[in-house]
XYZ file of N, CA, C and O in Angstrom:
752
model
N 122.289 237.252 105.056
C 123.349 236.595 105.804
C 124.700 237.149 105.353
O 124.970 237.235 104.166
N 125.532 237.543 106.292
C 126.834 238.115 105.969
C 127.812 237.036 105.520
O 127.814 235.920 106.019
N 128.667 237.431 104.594
C 129.645 236.538 103.978
C 131.034 236.896 104.503
O 131.474 238.032 104.368
N 131.714 235.910 105.084
C 133.034 236.124 105.665
C 134.066 235.308 104.908
O 133.941 234.089 104.779
N 135.101 235.989 104.384
C 136.212 235.298 103.728
C 137.241 234.915 104.781
O 137.601 235.727 105.636
N 137.699 233.672 104.698
C 138.731 233.167 105.601
C 139.966 232.857 104.773
O 139.891 232.090 103.809
N 141.090 233.459 105.151
C 142.369 233.211 104.493
C 143.286 232.450 105.434
O 143.191 232.593 106.649
N 144.203 231.685 104.867
C 145.201 230.977 105.665
C 145.955 229.984 104.813
O 145.628 229.752 103.643
N 146.936 229.371 105.399
C 147.834 228.454 104.714
C 147.119 227.208 104.185
O 146.196 226.692 104.815
N 147.612 226.706 103.065
C 147.094 225.443 102.520
C 147.788 224.240 103.151
O 147.414 223.105 102.886
N 148.796 224.454 103.995
C 149.630 223.366 104.513
C 149.082 222.592 105.712
O 149.331 221.393 105.808
N 148.372 223.213 106.669
C 147.995 222.455 107.875
C 147.177 221.194 107.563
O 146.275 221.204 106.717
N 147.513 220.131 108.264
C 146.840 218.843 108.095
C 145.842 218.621 109.220
O 146.015 219.164 110.322
N 144.812 217.795 108.980
C 143.857 217.490 110.050
C 144.592 217.016 111.302
O 145.546 216.235 111.229
N 144.150 217.537 112.428
C 144.760 217.189 113.699
C 145.814 218.179 114.155
O 146.121 218.245 115.348
N 146.377 218.965 113.238
C 147.374 219.960 113.634
C 146.668 221.120 114.338
O 145.469 221.345 114.161
N 147.438 221.865 115.121
C 146.856 222.980 115.877
C 146.217 224.019 114.956
O 145.100 224.490 115.230
N 146.896 224.380 113.859
C 146.342 225.397 112.959
C 145.100 224.889 112.226
O 144.155 225.652 111.999
N 145.091 223.619 111.846
C 143.908 223.047 111.190
C 142.721 223.084 112.149
O 141.627 223.525 111.780
N 142.944 222.619 113.371
C 141.831 222.556 114.333
C 141.364 223.945 114.746
O 140.172 224.155 114.978
N 142.269 224.923 114.797
C 141.849 226.305 115.086
C 140.972 226.841 113.954
O 139.951 227.498 114.199
N 141.351 226.563 112.713
C 140.540 227.014 111.569
C 139.198 226.282 111.521
O 138.175 226.877 111.156
N 139.200 225.021 111.889
C 137.937 224.262 111.951
C 137.017 224.873 113.012
O 135.814 225.044 112.776
N 137.594 225.221 114.156
C 136.834 225.881 115.221
C 136.297 227.231 114.729
O 135.139 227.573 114.986
N 137.132 227.980 114.010
C 136.689 229.260 113.445
C 135.492 229.055 112.530
O 134.486 229.764 112.644
N 135.585 228.109 111.601
C 134.487 227.844 110.677
C 133.197 227.487 111.412
O 132.115 227.988 111.079
N 133.328 226.635 112.432
C 132.159 226.244 113.224
C 131.546 227.463 113.905
O 130.330 227.689 113.845
N 132.378 228.267 114.531
C 131.894 229.452 115.246
C 131.245 230.460 114.292
O 130.230 231.074 114.626
N 131.817 230.624 113.111
C 131.224 231.537 112.124
C 129.838 231.047 111.710
O 128.895 231.835 111.635
N 129.721 229.746 111.438
C 128.419 229.198 111.026
C 127.386 229.332 112.142
O 126.240 229.724 111.892
N 127.781 229.025 113.363
C 126.859 229.129 114.506
C 126.400 230.579 114.681
O 125.245 230.835 115.036
N 127.285 231.528 114.399
C 126.931 232.956 114.509
C 126.087 233.429 113.324
O 125.665 234.587 113.294
N 125.849 232.549 112.338
C 124.975 232.897 111.223
C 125.674 233.401 109.982
O 125.027 233.884 109.056
N 126.995 233.305 109.929
C 127.741 233.770 108.767
C 127.884 232.674 107.715
O 127.969 231.492 108.049
N 127.916 233.069 106.457
C 128.337 232.183 105.372
C 129.854 232.263 105.315
O 130.425 233.343 105.395
N 130.497 231.114 105.173
C 131.956 231.054 105.137
C 132.417 230.897 103.696
O 131.920 230.042 102.963
N 133.382 231.721 103.311
C 133.953 231.685 101.966
C 135.465 231.513 102.105
O 136.110 232.276 102.835
N 136.014 230.508 101.429
C 137.458 230.261 101.469
C 137.970 230.077 100.049
O 137.198 230.077 99.099
N 139.268 229.859 99.950
C 139.872 229.542 98.661
C 139.543 228.143 98.187
O 139.908 227.771 97.072
N 138.864 227.355 99.001
C 138.268 226.098 98.560
C 139.117 224.854 98.563
O 138.602 223.775 98.301
N 140.405 224.958 98.876
C 141.255 223.779 98.749
C 141.622 223.192 100.116
O 140.727 222.857 100.882
N 142.903 223.034 100.416
C 143.364 222.286 101.585
C 143.740 223.200 102.752
O 143.622 224.416 102.677
N 144.225 222.596 103.814
C 144.751 223.325 104.959
C 143.698 224.134 105.689
O 142.621 223.628 106.015
N 143.998 225.395 105.941
C 143.077 226.287 106.644
C 141.762 226.400 105.881
O 140.685 226.432 106.483
N 141.843 226.441 104.553
C 140.629 226.556 103.730
C 139.710 225.362 103.969
O 138.498 225.509 104.153
N 140.293 224.165 103.964
C 139.516 222.942 104.216
C 138.963 222.929 105.629
O 137.791 222.593 105.860
N 139.805 223.286 106.584
C 139.391 223.233 107.981
C 138.244 224.192 108.273
O 137.264 223.819 108.936
N 138.333 225.428 107.791
C 137.246 226.390 108.017
C 135.977 225.927 107.311
O 134.874 226.036 107.861
N 136.133 225.393 106.106
C 134.980 224.861 105.362
C 134.348 223.702 106.127
O 133.124 223.614 106.259
N 135.190 222.820 106.628
C 134.705 221.649 107.359
C 133.952 222.054 108.622
O 132.853 221.557 108.888
N 134.552 222.958 109.408
C 133.894 223.399 110.638
C 132.548 224.044 110.377
O 131.565 223.771 111.068
N 132.485 224.891 109.349
C 131.217 225.553 109.011
C 130.195 224.538 108.518
O 129.027 224.581 108.916
N 130.626 223.625 107.667
C 129.724 222.608 107.129
C 129.182 221.721 108.243
O 127.985 221.443 108.299
N 130.058 221.277 109.134
C 129.635 220.412 110.242
C 128.642 221.110 111.170
O 127.824 220.456 111.803
N 128.705 222.445 111.222
C 127.775 223.213 112.052
C 126.509 223.603 111.285
O 125.686 224.352 111.791
N 126.377 223.109 110.045
C 125.182 223.380 109.254
C 125.233 224.675 108.471
O 124.213 225.118 107.943
N 126.412 225.291 108.364
C 126.541 226.552 107.646
C 126.736 226.361 106.158
O 127.035 225.257 105.687
N 126.569 227.449 105.430
C 126.797 227.432 103.988
C 128.264 227.764 103.726
O 128.812 228.687 104.342
N 128.896 227.010 102.830
C 130.322 227.171 102.540
C 130.510 227.389 101.043
O 130.054 226.589 100.228
N 131.208 228.469 100.721
C 131.558 228.781 99.334
C 133.055 228.590 99.168
O 133.843 229.081 99.984
N 133.447 227.893 98.112
C 134.858 227.748 97.770
C 135.138 228.512 96.491
O 134.517 228.248 95.464
N 136.031 229.489 96.571
C 136.406 230.264 95.395
C 137.721 229.684 94.878
O 138.771 229.852 95.495
N 137.630 228.972 93.784
C 138.775 228.243 93.251
C 139.312 228.945 92.006
O 138.759 229.952 91.571
N 140.380 228.397 91.440
C 140.892 228.986 90.200
C 141.346 227.888 89.242
O 141.933 226.890 89.650
N 141.041 228.117 87.982
C 141.298 227.131 86.930
C 142.756 226.683 86.868
O 143.007 225.473 86.736
N 143.750 227.577 86.969
C 145.136 227.112 86.861
C 145.523 226.077 87.920
O 146.259 225.143 87.627
N 145.052 226.240 89.156
C 145.379 225.267 90.202
C 144.780 223.903 89.887
O 145.365 222.876 90.186
N 143.609 223.907 89.294
C 142.944 222.640 89.006
C 143.505 221.966 87.770
O 143.650 220.750 87.737
N 143.867 222.757 86.761
C 144.385 222.149 85.532
C 145.854 221.744 85.655
O 146.232 220.657 85.235
N 146.683 222.587 86.262
C 148.115 222.274 86.317
C 148.512 221.459 87.545
O 149.430 220.661 87.480
N 147.826 221.659 88.669
C 148.194 220.980 89.898
C 147.206 219.895 90.303
O 147.423 219.204 91.297
N 146.115 219.773 89.571
C 145.133 218.729 89.862
C 144.352 218.936 91.149
O 143.763 217.990 91.668
N 144.326 220.148 91.665
C 143.571 220.405 92.892
C 142.073 220.346 92.619
O 141.617 220.702 91.533
N 141.347 219.921 93.617
C 139.886 219.881 93.576
C 139.366 220.569 94.835
O 140.018 220.545 95.877
N 138.179 221.156 94.768
C 137.604 221.751 95.975
C 137.469 220.702 97.072
O 137.205 219.524 96.795
N 137.654 221.125 98.311
C 137.527 220.180 99.418
C 136.072 219.728 99.551
O 135.158 220.405 99.074
N 135.851 218.566 100.177
C 134.497 217.988 100.203
C 133.479 218.741 101.043
O 132.292 218.431 100.974
N 133.902 219.739 101.813
C 132.958 220.479 102.656
C 132.425 221.730 101.983
O 131.556 222.401 102.528
N 132.902 222.036 100.805
C 132.397 223.176 100.049
C 131.033 222.823 99.471
O 130.867 221.766 98.853
N 130.046 223.684 99.664
C 128.705 223.453 99.130
C 128.477 224.166 97.808
O 127.628 223.772 97.020
N 129.197 225.263 97.583
C 129.035 226.064 96.367
C 130.427 226.447 95.867
O 131.235 226.962 96.633
N 130.701 226.192 94.604
C 132.003 226.532 94.019
C 131.836 227.708 93.067
O 130.938 227.731 92.234
N 132.731 228.686 93.226
C 132.823 229.796 92.285
C 134.233 229.717 91.708
O 135.204 230.000 92.410
N 134.350 229.306 90.467
C 135.675 229.169 89.869
C 136.054 230.442 89.128
O 135.274 230.958 88.326
N 137.236 230.933 89.409
C 137.777 232.121 88.759
C 138.833 231.697 87.736
O 139.468 230.663 87.902
N 139.045 232.501 86.690
C 139.988 232.100 85.641
C 141.457 232.200 86.059
O 142.293 231.492 85.515
N 141.780 233.076 87.034
C 143.172 233.255 87.445
C 143.251 233.373 88.965
O 142.244 233.657 89.636
N 144.457 233.202 89.500
C 144.682 233.391 90.926
C 144.361 234.837 91.324
O 143.751 235.087 92.353
N 144.752 235.776 90.498
C 144.482 237.194 90.773
C 142.976 237.434 90.904
O 142.522 238.103 91.838
N 142.181 236.876 89.991
C 140.720 237.036 90.054
C 140.151 236.366 91.302
O 139.222 236.882 91.928
N 140.717 235.213 91.648
C 140.265 234.482 92.836
C 140.484 235.319 94.095
O 139.573 235.493 94.910
N 141.699 235.849 94.266
C 142.009 236.629 95.453
C 141.162 237.900 95.493
O 140.618 238.260 96.542
N 141.033 238.578 94.380
C 140.229 239.797 94.344
C 138.768 239.500 94.703
O 138.139 240.265 95.446
N 138.231 238.391 94.207
C 136.866 237.997 94.555
C 136.747 237.805 96.072
O 135.816 238.321 96.705
N 137.682 237.058 96.660
C 137.633 236.782 98.092
C 137.742 238.057 98.930
O 137.121 238.165 99.985
N 138.518 239.024 98.461
C 138.702 240.282 99.190
C 137.515 241.227 98.980
O 137.009 241.812 99.935
N 137.084 241.366 97.743
C 136.079 242.381 97.425
C 134.645 241.925 97.687
O 133.791 242.741 98.032
N 134.375 240.654 97.530
C 132.993 240.169 97.638
C 132.766 239.442 98.958
O 132.499 238.232 98.990
N 132.887 240.209 100.016
C 132.627 239.688 101.348
C 132.270 240.858 102.260
O 132.447 242.017 101.888
N 131.778 240.508 103.433
C 131.415 241.525 104.417
C 132.457 241.652 105.522
O 132.408 242.582 106.322
N 133.359 240.698 105.598
C 134.408 240.705 106.603
C 135.452 239.668 106.246
O 135.184 238.750 105.456
N 136.639 239.819 106.829
C 137.762 238.938 106.512
C 138.418 238.495 107.815
O 138.696 239.318 108.695
N 138.684 237.186 107.912
C 139.463 236.637 109.017
C 140.690 235.977 108.406
O 140.572 235.189 107.471
N 141.868 236.320 108.953
C 143.125 235.815 108.408
C 143.803 234.933 109.451
O 144.260 235.419 110.486
N 143.850 233.643 109.161
C 144.525 232.680 110.014
C 146.004 232.619 109.614
O 146.408 233.217 108.628
N 146.836 231.875 110.348
C 148.254 231.798 110.010
C 148.483 231.299 108.586
O 147.721 230.475 108.077
N 149.544 231.812 107.973
C 149.873 231.406 106.622
C 151.215 231.962 106.194
O 151.919 232.590 106.986
N 151.540 231.747 104.945
C 152.823 232.160 104.403
C 152.690 233.339 103.465
O 151.882 234.249 103.677
N 153.459 233.291 102.381
C 153.530 234.404 101.432
C 152.159 234.714 100.828
O 151.753 235.875 100.735
N 151.430 233.683 100.395
C 150.115 233.905 99.796
C 149.155 234.564 100.767
O 148.448 235.522 100.418
N 149.142 234.087 102.009
C 148.251 234.658 103.018
C 148.660 236.088 103.360
O 147.806 236.967 103.523
N 149.962 236.321 103.442
C 150.448 237.686 103.686
C 150.001 238.627 102.571
O 149.554 239.744 102.830
N 150.083 238.164 101.332
C 149.671 239.026 100.216
C 148.166 239.273 100.247
O 147.705 240.376 99.921
N 147.387 238.282 100.657
C 145.932 238.455 100.757
C 145.589 239.472 101.843
O 144.742 240.352 101.639
N 146.246 239.359 102.993
C 146.032 240.320 104.069
C 146.410 241.726 103.608
O 145.656 242.680 103.796
N 147.577 241.850 102.976
C 148.042 243.164 102.528
C 147.103 243.755 101.479
O 146.801 244.952 101.519
N 146.631 242.938 100.548
C 145.716 243.434 99.523
C 144.404 243.909 100.146
O 143.915 244.998 99.832
N 143.839 243.097 101.022
C 142.581 243.487 101.670
C 142.758 244.798 102.430
O 141.943 245.719 102.293
N 143.801 244.890 103.203
C 144.083 246.076 104.008
C 144.264 247.295 103.105
O 143.692 248.354 103.333
N 145.029 247.143 102.049
C 145.297 248.244 101.128
C 144.033 248.710 100.407
O 143.785 249.904 100.272
N 143.212 247.767 99.939
C 142.002 248.142 99.209
C 140.989 248.828 100.109
O 140.302 249.757 99.672
N 140.882 248.407 101.362
C 139.988 249.090 102.299
C 140.558 250.472 102.623
O 139.839 251.475 102.618
N 141.860 250.549 102.872
C 142.506 251.821 103.207
C 142.347 252.840 102.072
O 142.124 254.017 102.316
N 142.430 252.375 100.830
C 142.338 253.275 99.668
C 140.895 253.483 99.196
O 140.663 254.141 98.194
N 139.922 252.915 99.920
C 138.499 253.032 99.593
C 138.155 252.398 98.242
O 137.211 252.807 97.585
N 138.940 251.397 97.838
C 138.653 250.646 96.603
C 137.533 249.643 96.824
O 136.847 249.265 95.885
N 137.401 249.186 98.068
C 136.299 248.306 98.450
C 135.653 248.914 99.691
O 136.300 249.678 100.425
N 134.390 248.592 99.933
C 133.720 249.152 101.111
C 134.429 248.743 102.404
O 135.063 247.689 102.463
N 134.310 249.574 103.434
C 134.907 249.217 104.727
C 134.371 247.877 105.212
O 133.196 247.567 105.026
N 135.259 247.103 105.807
C 134.867 245.807 106.351
C 135.857 245.411 107.432
O 137.023 245.825 107.385
N 135.424 244.621 108.394
C 136.357 244.142 109.405
C 137.421 243.242 108.772
O 137.103 242.395 107.937
N 138.668 243.462 109.163
C 139.782 242.600 108.765
C 140.440 242.164 110.067
O 140.981 242.998 110.804
N 140.391 240.860 110.336
C 140.818 240.353 111.634
C 141.904 239.288 111.465
O 141.600 238.128 111.181
N 143.175 239.664 111.634
C 144.240 238.663 111.670
C 144.211 237.939 113.021
O 144.026 238.575 114.066
N 144.384 236.618 112.993
C 144.261 235.808 114.206
C 145.591 235.147 114.559
O 146.224 234.512 113.714
N 145.989 235.291 115.813
C 147.121 234.542 116.337
C 148.411 235.320 116.464
O 148.568 236.432 115.967
N 149.352 234.672 117.139
C 150.638 235.282 117.442
C 151.478 235.603 116.219
O 152.228 236.587 116.226
N 151.379 234.792 115.160
C 152.145 235.076 113.943
C 151.838 236.476 113.430
O 152.743 237.252 113.129
N 150.544 236.805 113.339
C 150.163 238.120 112.827
C 150.479 239.219 113.822
O 150.861 240.326 113.423
N 150.345 238.950 115.114
C 150.693 239.972 116.104
C 152.161 240.347 115.985
O 152.507 241.534 115.973
N 153.043 239.349 115.866
C 154.479 239.622 115.732
C 154.797 240.297 114.397
O 155.564 241.262 114.340
N 154.212 239.783 113.315
C 154.486 240.326 111.978
C 154.047 241.779 111.878
O 154.794 242.638 111.399
N 152.846 242.058 112.331
C 152.329 243.425 112.223
C 153.016 244.376 113.188
O 153.247 245.537 112.858
N 153.403 243.888 114.370
C 154.146 244.735 115.306
C 155.481 245.150 114.696
O 155.920 246.293 114.865
N 156.111 244.247 113.965
C 157.386 244.568 113.313
C 157.187 245.491 112.120
O 158.062 246.298 111.800
N 156.046 245.407 111.475
C 155.798 246.169 110.251
C 155.253 247.567 110.488
O 155.642 248.525 109.841
N 154.331 247.693 111.432
C 153.623 248.965 111.604
C 154.526 249.975 112.292
O 154.855 249.847 113.465
N 154.918 250.960 111.530
C 155.759 252.056 111.986
C 154.973 253.341 111.707
O 154.549 253.573 110.573
N 154.775 254.161 112.724
C 153.954 255.378 112.577
C 154.456 256.304 111.471
O 153.701 257.108 110.945
N 155.716 256.178 111.103
C 156.249 257.011 110.020
C 155.667 256.605 108.668
O 155.633 257.412 107.743
N 155.205 255.371 108.573
C 154.706 254.856 107.291
C 153.248 254.414 107.331
O 152.559 254.454 106.312
N 152.799 253.973 108.467
C 151.419 253.499 108.611
C 150.729 254.396 109.635
O 151.031 254.342 110.826
N 149.833 255.251 109.152
C 149.124 256.171 110.032
C 148.235 255.396 110.995
O 147.722 254.324 110.652
N 148.003 255.933 112.184
C 147.171 255.228 113.172
C 145.786 254.839 112.639
O 145.288 253.752 112.930
N 145.171 255.723 111.845
C 143.838 255.383 111.315
C 143.896 254.226 110.327
O 142.909 253.499 110.148
N 145.037 254.029 109.677
C 145.179 252.891 108.765
C 145.519 251.616 109.535
O 145.035 250.540 109.184
N 146.311 251.743 110.581
C 146.579 250.588 111.446
C 145.286 250.111 112.098
O 145.076 248.914 112.286
N 144.398 251.059 112.412
C 143.126 250.730 113.073
C 142.161 249.969 112.164
O 141.139 249.463 112.637
N 142.472 249.861 110.885
C 141.621 249.068 109.980
C 141.743 247.580 110.260
O 140.906 246.793 109.810
N 142.796 247.188 110.983
C 142.986 245.790 111.382
C 142.639 245.645 112.855
O 142.954 246.519 113.658
N 141.999 244.537 113.194
C 141.733 244.217 114.587
C 142.351 242.864 114.870
O 141.878 241.839 114.345
N 143.408 242.845 115.667
C 144.070 241.588 115.982
C 143.256 240.790 116.991
O 142.683 241.360 117.927
N 143.213 239.488 116.778
C 142.539 238.577 117.706
C 143.502 237.448 118.045
O 144.276 237.013 117.198
N 143.445 236.984 119.256
C 144.335 235.891 119.673
C 143.805 234.526 119.276
O 144.575 233.621 118.992
N 142.477 234.360 119.283
C 141.865 233.048 119.064
C 140.688 233.164 118.101
O 140.150 234.263 117.897
N 140.243 232.029 117.549
C 139.039 232.065 116.727
C 137.818 232.588 117.488
O 137.023 233.349 116.927
N 137.683 232.224 118.754
C 136.537 232.702 119.546
C 136.555 234.226 119.638
O 135.523 234.887 119.469
N 137.728 234.790 119.898
C 137.856 236.239 119.977
C 137.577 236.881 118.621
O 136.909 237.911 118.533
N 138.068 236.266 117.548
C 137.850 236.803 116.197
C 136.361 236.878 115.876
O 135.885 237.885 115.348
N 135.626 235.823 116.191
C 134.192 235.806 115.888
C 133.454 236.812 116.760
O 132.561 237.506 116.276
N 133.842 236.942 118.020
C 133.200 237.936 118.889
C 133.438 239.344 118.355
O 132.507 240.161 118.302
N 134.661 239.636 117.931
C 134.972 240.946 117.351
C 134.156 241.149 116.078
O 133.581 242.220 115.854
N 134.117 240.140 115.246
C 133.391 240.227 113.981
C 131.909 240.490 114.211
O 131.320 241.366 113.582
N 131.299 239.752 115.123
C 129.875 239.956 115.432
C 129.649 241.384 115.915
O 128.721 242.060 115.465
N 130.504 241.866 116.795
C 130.364 243.235 117.298
C 130.490 244.271 116.195
O 129.690 245.201 116.102
N 131.491 244.119 115.349
C 131.695 245.080 114.255
C 130.559 245.022 113.242
O 130.136 246.054 112.727
N 130.058 243.837 112.945
C 128.951 243.713 111.993
C 127.693 244.358 112.565
O 126.952 245.022 111.838
N 127.448 244.197 113.859
C 126.285 244.830 114.487
C 126.390 246.348 114.421
O 125.402 247.038 114.165
N 127.586 246.881 114.620
C 127.798 248.340 114.534
C 127.542 248.810 113.104
O 126.895 249.842 112.892
N 128.047 248.070 112.121
C 127.867 248.467 110.724
C 126.388 248.438 110.333
O 125.908 249.335 109.639
N 125.644 247.435 110.811
C 124.211 247.352 110.508
C 123.471 248.509 111.174
O 122.623 249.153 110.533
N 123.801 248.804 112.418
C 123.145 249.916 113.126
C 123.436 251.228 112.411
O 122.531 252.073 112.231
N 124.665 251.413 111.959
C 125.039 252.638 111.253
C 124.279 252.747 109.921
O 123.787 253.817 109.568
N 124.175 251.658 109.204
C 123.440 251.658 107.926
C 121.967 251.964 108.153
O 121.340 252.693 107.372
N 121.396 251.428 109.238
C 119.981 251.697 109.536
C 119.763 253.162 109.891
O 118.719 253.735 109.563
N 120.740 253.794 110.549
C 120.624 255.209 110.894
C 120.686 256.072 109.639
O 120.071 257.139 109.577
N 121.435 255.628 108.628
C 121.593 256.386 107.395
C 120.340 256.336 106.515
O 120.121 257.218 105.705
N 119.530 255.283 106.688
C 118.340 255.152 105.807
C 117.081 255.679 106.431
O 116.986 256.328 107.362
């Protein structure tokens, strides 16, 4: 079963548009047969975990000791398996490196850094190639402003696949995963 890391803001509350979109994403990922892996806490992480759990999927929360000791955070109740990392850096690296694909929902500085790290590590061949799918208008606007052919080569821009909705993100992910499996089978 493929493991998909979901990144996004810790701020959205249940009932908000971003929370419900992430919940829909989690549900769709579980229905498609993916294991969902998040940072394990609130907001988008909780919503994706909740949606996957409610659909009968397996949910992994990758947490970090400093958040729990200094801020009193606990994994959200929809996480079925907790992997605690000693630092935020280890947590983010685990989420980026130990997955088969990445979906990035709306977020702030932390989410931007996670997207940039994943993109950079795949581009530099530090981690195996994997789908990286930013979702929504925030990422479309941000990346359109950032990607300049003088600095970001077309083949590196192509490492990201923008999706407008969770449904589109999961459809893209399923398609890319099927291509990767077919390619691996041809190699063996």
